[in-house]
Backbone as numpy.savetxt, mean C-alpha at the origin, in Angstrom:
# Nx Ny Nz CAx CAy CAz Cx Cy Cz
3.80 -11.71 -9.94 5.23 -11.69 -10.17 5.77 -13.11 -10.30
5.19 -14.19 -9.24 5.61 -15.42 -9.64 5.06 -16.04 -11.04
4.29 -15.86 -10.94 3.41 -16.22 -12.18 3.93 -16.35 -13.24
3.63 -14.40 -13.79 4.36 -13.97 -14.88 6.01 -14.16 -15.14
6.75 -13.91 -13.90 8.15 -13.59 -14.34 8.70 -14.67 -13.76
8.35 -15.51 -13.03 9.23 -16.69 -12.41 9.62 -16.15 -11.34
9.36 -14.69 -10.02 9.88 -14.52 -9.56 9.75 -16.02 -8.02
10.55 -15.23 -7.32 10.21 -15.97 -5.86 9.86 -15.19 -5.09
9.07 -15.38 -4.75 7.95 -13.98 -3.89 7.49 -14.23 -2.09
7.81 -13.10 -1.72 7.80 -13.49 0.12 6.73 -12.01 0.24
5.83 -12.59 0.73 4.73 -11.48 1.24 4.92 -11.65 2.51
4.96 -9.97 2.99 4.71 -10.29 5.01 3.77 -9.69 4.84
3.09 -10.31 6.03 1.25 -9.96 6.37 0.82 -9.88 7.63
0.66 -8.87 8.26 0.25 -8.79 9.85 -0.51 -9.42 10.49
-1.33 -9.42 10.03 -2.94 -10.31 10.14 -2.18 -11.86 10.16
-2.72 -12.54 11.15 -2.35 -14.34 10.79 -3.66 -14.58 10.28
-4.86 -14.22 10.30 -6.04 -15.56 9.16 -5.78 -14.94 7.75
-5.03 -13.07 7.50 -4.79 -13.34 6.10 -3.92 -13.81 5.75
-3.08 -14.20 6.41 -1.74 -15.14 5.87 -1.51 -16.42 5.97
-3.05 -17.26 6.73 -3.86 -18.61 6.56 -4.29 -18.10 5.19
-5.33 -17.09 4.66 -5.89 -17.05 3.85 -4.93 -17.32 2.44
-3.80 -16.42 2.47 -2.68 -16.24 1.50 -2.25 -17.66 1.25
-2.14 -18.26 2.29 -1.07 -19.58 1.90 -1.84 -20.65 0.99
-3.66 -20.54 1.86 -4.85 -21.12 0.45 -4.44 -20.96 -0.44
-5.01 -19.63 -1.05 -4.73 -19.36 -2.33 -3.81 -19.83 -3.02
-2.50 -19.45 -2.48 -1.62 -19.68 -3.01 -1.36 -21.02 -3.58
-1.62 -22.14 -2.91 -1.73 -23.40 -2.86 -2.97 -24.04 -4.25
-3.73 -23.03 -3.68 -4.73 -23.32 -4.50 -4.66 -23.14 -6.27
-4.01 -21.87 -6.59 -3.54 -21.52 -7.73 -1.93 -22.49 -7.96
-1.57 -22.82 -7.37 -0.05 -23.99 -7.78 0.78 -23.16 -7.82
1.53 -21.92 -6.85 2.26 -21.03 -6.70 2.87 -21.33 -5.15
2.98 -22.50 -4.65 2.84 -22.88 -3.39 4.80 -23.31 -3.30
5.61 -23.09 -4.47 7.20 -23.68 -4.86 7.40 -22.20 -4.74
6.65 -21.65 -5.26 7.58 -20.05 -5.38 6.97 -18.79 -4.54
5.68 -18.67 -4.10 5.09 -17.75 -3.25 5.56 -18.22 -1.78
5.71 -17.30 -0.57 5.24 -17.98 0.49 5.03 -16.66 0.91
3.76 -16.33 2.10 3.14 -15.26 2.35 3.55 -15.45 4.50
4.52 -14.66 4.43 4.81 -15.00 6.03 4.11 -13.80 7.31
3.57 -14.57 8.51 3.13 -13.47 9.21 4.22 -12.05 9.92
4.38 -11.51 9.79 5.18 -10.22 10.35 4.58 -8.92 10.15
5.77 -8.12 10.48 5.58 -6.73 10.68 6.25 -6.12 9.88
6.03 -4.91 9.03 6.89 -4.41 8.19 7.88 -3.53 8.90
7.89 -3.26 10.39 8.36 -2.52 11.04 9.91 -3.62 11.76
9.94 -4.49 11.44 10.38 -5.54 11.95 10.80 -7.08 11.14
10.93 -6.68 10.32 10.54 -7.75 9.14 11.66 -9.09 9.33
11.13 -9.65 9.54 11.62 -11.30 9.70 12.39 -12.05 8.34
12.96 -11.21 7.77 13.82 -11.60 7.14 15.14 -11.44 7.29
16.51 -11.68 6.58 17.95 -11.57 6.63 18.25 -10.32 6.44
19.20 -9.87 6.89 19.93 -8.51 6.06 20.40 -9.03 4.72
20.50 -7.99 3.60 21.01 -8.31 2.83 20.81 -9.96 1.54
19.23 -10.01 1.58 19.22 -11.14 1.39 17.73 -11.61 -0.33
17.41 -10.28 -0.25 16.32 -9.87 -1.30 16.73 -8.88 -2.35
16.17 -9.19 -3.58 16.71 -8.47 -4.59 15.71 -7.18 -4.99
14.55 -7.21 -4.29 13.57 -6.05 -5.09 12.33 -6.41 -3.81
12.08 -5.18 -3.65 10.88 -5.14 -2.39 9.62 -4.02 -3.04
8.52 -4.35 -3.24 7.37 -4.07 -3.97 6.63 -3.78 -2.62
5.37 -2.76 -2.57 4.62 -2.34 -1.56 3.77 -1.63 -2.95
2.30 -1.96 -2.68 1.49 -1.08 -3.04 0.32 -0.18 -1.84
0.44 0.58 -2.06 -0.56 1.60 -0.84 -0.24 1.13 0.52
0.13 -0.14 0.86 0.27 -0.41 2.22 1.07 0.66 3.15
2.00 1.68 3.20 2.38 2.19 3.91 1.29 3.15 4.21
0.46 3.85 3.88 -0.81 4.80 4.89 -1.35 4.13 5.43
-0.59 2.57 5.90 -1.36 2.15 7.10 -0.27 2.23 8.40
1.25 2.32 7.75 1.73 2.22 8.83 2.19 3.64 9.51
2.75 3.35 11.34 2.68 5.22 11.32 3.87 5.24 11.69
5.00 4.30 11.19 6.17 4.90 11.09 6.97 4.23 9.78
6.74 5.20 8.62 7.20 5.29 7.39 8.76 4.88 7.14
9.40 6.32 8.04 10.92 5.37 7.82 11.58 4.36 8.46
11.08 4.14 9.30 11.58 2.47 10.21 11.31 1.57 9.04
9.73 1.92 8.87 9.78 0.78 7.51 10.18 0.45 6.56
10.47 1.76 5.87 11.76 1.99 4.20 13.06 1.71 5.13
13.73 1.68 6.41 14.92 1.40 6.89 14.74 -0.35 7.15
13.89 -0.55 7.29 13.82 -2.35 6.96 14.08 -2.96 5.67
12.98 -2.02 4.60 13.44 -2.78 3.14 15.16 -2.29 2.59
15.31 -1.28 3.32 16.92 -1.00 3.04 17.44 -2.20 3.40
17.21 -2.60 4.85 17.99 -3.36 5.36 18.11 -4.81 4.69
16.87 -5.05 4.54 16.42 -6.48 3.65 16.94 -6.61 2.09
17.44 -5.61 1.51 18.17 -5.32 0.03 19.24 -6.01 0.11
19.41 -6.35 -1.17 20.98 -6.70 -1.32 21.53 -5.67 -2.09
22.90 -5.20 -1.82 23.54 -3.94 -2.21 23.03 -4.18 -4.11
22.44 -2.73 -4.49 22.12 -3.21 -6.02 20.58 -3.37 -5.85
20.10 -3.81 -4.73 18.44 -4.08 -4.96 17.70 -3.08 -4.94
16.06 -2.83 -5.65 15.53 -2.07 -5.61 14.58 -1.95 -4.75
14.03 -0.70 -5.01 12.75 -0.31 -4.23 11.57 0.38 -4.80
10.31 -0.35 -5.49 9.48 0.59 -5.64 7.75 0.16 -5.19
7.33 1.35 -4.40 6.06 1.54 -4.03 5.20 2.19 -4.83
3.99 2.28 -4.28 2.92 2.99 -4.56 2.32 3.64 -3.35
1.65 4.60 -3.40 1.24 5.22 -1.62 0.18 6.68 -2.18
-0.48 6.47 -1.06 -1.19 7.85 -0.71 -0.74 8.88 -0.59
-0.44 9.91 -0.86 0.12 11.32 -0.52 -0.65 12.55 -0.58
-0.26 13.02 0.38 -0.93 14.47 0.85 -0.24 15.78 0.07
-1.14 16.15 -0.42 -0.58 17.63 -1.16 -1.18 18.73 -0.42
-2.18 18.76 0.66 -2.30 19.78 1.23 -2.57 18.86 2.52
-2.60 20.08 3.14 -3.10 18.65 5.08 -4.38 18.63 4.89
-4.51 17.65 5.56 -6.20 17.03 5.84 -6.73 17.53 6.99
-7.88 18.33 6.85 -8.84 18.51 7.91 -8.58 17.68 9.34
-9.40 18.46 10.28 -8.92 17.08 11.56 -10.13 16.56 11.38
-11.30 16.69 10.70 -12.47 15.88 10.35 -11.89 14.55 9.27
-11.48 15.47 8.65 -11.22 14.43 7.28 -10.09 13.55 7.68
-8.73 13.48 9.25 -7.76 12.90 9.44 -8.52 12.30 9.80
-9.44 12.20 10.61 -10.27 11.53 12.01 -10.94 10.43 10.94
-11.41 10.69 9.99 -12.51 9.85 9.01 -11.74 8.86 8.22
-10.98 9.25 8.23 -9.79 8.31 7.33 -8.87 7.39 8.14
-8.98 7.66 9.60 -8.56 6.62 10.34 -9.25 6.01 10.79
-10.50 6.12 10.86 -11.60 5.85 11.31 -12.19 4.63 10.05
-12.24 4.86 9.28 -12.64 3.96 8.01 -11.66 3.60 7.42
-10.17 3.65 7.09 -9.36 2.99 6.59 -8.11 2.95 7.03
-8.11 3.10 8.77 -6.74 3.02 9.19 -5.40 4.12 8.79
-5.75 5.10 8.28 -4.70 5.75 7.59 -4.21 6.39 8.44
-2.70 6.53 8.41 -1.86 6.79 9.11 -1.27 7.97 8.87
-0.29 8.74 9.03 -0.05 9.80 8.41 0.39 9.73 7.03
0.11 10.93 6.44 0.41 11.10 5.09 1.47 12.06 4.75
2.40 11.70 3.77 3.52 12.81 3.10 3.25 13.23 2.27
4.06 14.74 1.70 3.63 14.92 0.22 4.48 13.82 -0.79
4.33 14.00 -1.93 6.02 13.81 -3.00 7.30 13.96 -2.30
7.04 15.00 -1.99 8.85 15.66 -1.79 9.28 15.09 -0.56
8.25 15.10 0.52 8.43 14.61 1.45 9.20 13.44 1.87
8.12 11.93 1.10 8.41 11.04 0.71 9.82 10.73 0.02
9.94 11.87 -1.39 11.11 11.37 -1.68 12.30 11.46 -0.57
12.07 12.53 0.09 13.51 13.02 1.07 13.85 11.56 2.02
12.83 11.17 2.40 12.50 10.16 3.23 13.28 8.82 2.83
12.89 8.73 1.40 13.60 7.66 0.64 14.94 7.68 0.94
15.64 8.97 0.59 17.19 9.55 0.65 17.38 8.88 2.02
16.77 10.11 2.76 17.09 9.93 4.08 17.97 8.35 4.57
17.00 7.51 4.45 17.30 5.59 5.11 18.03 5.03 4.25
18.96 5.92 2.88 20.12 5.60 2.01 19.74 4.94 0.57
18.64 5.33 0.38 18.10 4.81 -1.11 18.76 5.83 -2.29
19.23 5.53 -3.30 19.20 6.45 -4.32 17.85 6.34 -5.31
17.17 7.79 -5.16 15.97 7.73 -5.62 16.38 8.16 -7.16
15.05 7.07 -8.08 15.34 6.80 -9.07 14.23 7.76 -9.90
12.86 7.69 -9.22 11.85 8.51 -9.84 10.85 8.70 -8.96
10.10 9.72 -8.69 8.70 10.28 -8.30 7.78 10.79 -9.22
6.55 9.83 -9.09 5.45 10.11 -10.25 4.25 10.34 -9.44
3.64 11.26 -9.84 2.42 11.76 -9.44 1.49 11.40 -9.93
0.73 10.28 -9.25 -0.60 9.37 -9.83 -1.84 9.95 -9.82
-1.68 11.69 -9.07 -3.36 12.06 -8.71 -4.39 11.83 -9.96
-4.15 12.42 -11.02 -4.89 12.45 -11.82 -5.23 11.45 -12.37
-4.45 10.60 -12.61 -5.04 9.21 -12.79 -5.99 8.50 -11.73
-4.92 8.42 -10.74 -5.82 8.16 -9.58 -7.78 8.38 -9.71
-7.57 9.68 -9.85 -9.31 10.28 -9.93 -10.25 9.72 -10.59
-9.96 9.40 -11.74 -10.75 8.64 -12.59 -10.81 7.09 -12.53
-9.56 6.36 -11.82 -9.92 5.23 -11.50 -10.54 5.23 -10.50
-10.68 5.97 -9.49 -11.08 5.90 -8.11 -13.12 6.11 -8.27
-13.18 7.27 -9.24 -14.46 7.44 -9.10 -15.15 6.39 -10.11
-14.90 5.84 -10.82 -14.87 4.42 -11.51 -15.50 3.21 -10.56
-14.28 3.02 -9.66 -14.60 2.08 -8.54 -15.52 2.46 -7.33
-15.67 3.67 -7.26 -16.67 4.14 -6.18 -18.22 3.74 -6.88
-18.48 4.06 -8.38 -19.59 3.77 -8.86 -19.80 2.39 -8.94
-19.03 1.57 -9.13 -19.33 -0.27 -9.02 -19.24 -0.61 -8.01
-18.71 0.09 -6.69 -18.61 0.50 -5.02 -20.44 0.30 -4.87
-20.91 1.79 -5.17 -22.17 2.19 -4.65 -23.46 1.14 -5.38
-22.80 0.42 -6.83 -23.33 -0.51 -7.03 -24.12 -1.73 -6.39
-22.77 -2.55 -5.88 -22.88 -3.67 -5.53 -23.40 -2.88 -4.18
-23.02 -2.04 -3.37 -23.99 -1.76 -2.16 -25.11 -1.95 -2.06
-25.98 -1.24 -3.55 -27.20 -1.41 -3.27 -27.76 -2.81 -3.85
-27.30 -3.28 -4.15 -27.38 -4.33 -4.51 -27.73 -5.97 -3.34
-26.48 -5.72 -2.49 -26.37 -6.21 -1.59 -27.49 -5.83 -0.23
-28.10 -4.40 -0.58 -29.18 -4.39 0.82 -30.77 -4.61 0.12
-30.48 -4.49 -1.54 -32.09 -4.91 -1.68 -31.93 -6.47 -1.60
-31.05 -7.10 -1.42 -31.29 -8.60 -1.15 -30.84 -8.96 0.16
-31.25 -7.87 0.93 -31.36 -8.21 2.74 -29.81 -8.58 3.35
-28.70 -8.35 2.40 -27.61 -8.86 3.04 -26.49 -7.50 3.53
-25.73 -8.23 4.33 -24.68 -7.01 4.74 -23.85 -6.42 3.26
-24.57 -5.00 3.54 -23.39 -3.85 2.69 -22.37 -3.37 2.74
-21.65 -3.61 3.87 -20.23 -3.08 4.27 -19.93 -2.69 5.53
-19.11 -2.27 5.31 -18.70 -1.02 6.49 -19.10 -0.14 6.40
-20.06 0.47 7.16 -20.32 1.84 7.12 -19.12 3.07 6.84
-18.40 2.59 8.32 -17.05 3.30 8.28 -16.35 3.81 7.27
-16.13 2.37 6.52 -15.25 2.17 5.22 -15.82 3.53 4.15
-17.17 2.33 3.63 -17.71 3.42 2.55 -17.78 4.81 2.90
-18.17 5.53 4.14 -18.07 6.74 4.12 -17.26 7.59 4.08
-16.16 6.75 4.58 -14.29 7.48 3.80 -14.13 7.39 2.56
-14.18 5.96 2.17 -13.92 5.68 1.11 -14.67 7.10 0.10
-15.93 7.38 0.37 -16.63 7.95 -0.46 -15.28 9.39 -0.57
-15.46 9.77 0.66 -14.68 10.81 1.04 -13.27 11.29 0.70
-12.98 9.95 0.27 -11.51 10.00 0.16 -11.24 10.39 -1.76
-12.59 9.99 -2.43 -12.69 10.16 -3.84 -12.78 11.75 -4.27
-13.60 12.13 -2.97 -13.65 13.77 -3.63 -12.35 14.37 -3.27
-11.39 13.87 -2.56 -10.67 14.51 -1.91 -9.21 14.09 -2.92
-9.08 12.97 -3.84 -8.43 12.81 -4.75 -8.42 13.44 -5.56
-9.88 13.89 -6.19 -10.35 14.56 -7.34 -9.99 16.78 -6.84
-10.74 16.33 -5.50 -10.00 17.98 -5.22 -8.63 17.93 -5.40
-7.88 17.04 -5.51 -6.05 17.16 -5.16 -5.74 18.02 -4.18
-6.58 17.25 -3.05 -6.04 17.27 -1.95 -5.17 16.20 -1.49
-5.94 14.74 -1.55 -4.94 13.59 -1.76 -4.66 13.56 -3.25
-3.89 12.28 -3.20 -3.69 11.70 -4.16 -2.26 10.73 -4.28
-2.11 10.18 -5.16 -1.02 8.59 -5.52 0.39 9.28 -5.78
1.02 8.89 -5.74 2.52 8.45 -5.62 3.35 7.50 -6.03
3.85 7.34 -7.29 5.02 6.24 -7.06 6.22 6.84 -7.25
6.64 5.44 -6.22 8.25 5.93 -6.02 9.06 4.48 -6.32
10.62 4.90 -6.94 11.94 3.84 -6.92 12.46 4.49 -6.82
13.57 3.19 -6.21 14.83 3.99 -5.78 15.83 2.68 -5.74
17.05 2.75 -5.29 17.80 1.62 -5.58 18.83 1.55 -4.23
19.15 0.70 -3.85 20.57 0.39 -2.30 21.60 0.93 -3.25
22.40 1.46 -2.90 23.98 1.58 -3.41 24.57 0.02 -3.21
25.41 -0.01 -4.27 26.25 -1.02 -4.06 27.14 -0.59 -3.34
């Protein structure tokens, strides 16, 4: 976004060595005037009221496990007129307590909404929602795409004696592909806008 559009871009990042890591990069690529990547909480966000024009999230909310505190922060962080759009995981049917257990277990996932859910949610913390798009099907084919250059580099990485991953990870991860393709999960985007 800085890059391309000239924006001015504020990443919050929970983790402090990825937001050592972020500020590298950043530095490193000459985005170091217009990026800055700050440590916080999205539950809590260390910014102004009223003080940002557009708040971007991709998938990061199925990590957190309270959804609207968090959309009631980027409300809060809007300037009347600013937008809102994510990307996210969504549940179209419930998940097994095997398959909840495996997915928190390998990728932290937190609870999941459907569409509708989500959108209400949006409403709910005073957004006027602008659109809900249903990424499953797309989703599927990128996902099993990346699972095959996934299972790739795995084996790759243990015929040359080195660490393959997370166990954890990959075995959700694997899990989480059939479970896109069943449309059981699957993607989500959403906008929406603050009232002026």
């Amino acid at each position: 976004m800085a890059h391309r559009y000239g924006a001015y871009v504020t990443g919050i990042e929970l983790t402090p060595a990825r937001t050592k890591g972020a500020e590298e990069l950043t530095r490193l690529v000459g985005l170091q005037n217009s990026v800055r990547v700050i440590e916080g909480n999205v539950l809590k966000v260390p910014i102004p009221d009223a003080s940002v024009d557009v708040v971007i999230s991709q998938e990061a909310l199925l990590h957190v496990p309270d959804k609207e505190r968090a959309l009631a922060e980027a409300f809060r962080i809007l300037k009347p007129g600013g937008r809102i759009a994510f990307t996210d995981w969504v549940a179209h049917r419930p998940l097994s307590g095997v398959d909840k257990e495996l997915m928190w277990q390998g990728m932290a996932v937190a609870d999941l909404y459907s569409l509708q859910t989500y959108a209400e949610l949006i409403r709910r913390v005073g957004f006027t929602v602008y659109s809900v798009e249903d990424l499953t099907v797309d989703w599927g084919v990128i996902l099993k795409q990346r699972l095959a250059m996934y299972r790739k580099l795995r084996e790759e990485a243990q015929k040359a004696g080195t660490p393959a991953g997370h166990d954890a990870f990959y075995e959700s991860y694997v899990r989480f592909v059939d479970l896109v393709n069943d449309a059981v999960l699957g993607g989500g985007r959403f906008a929406g806008e603050k009232p002026r």
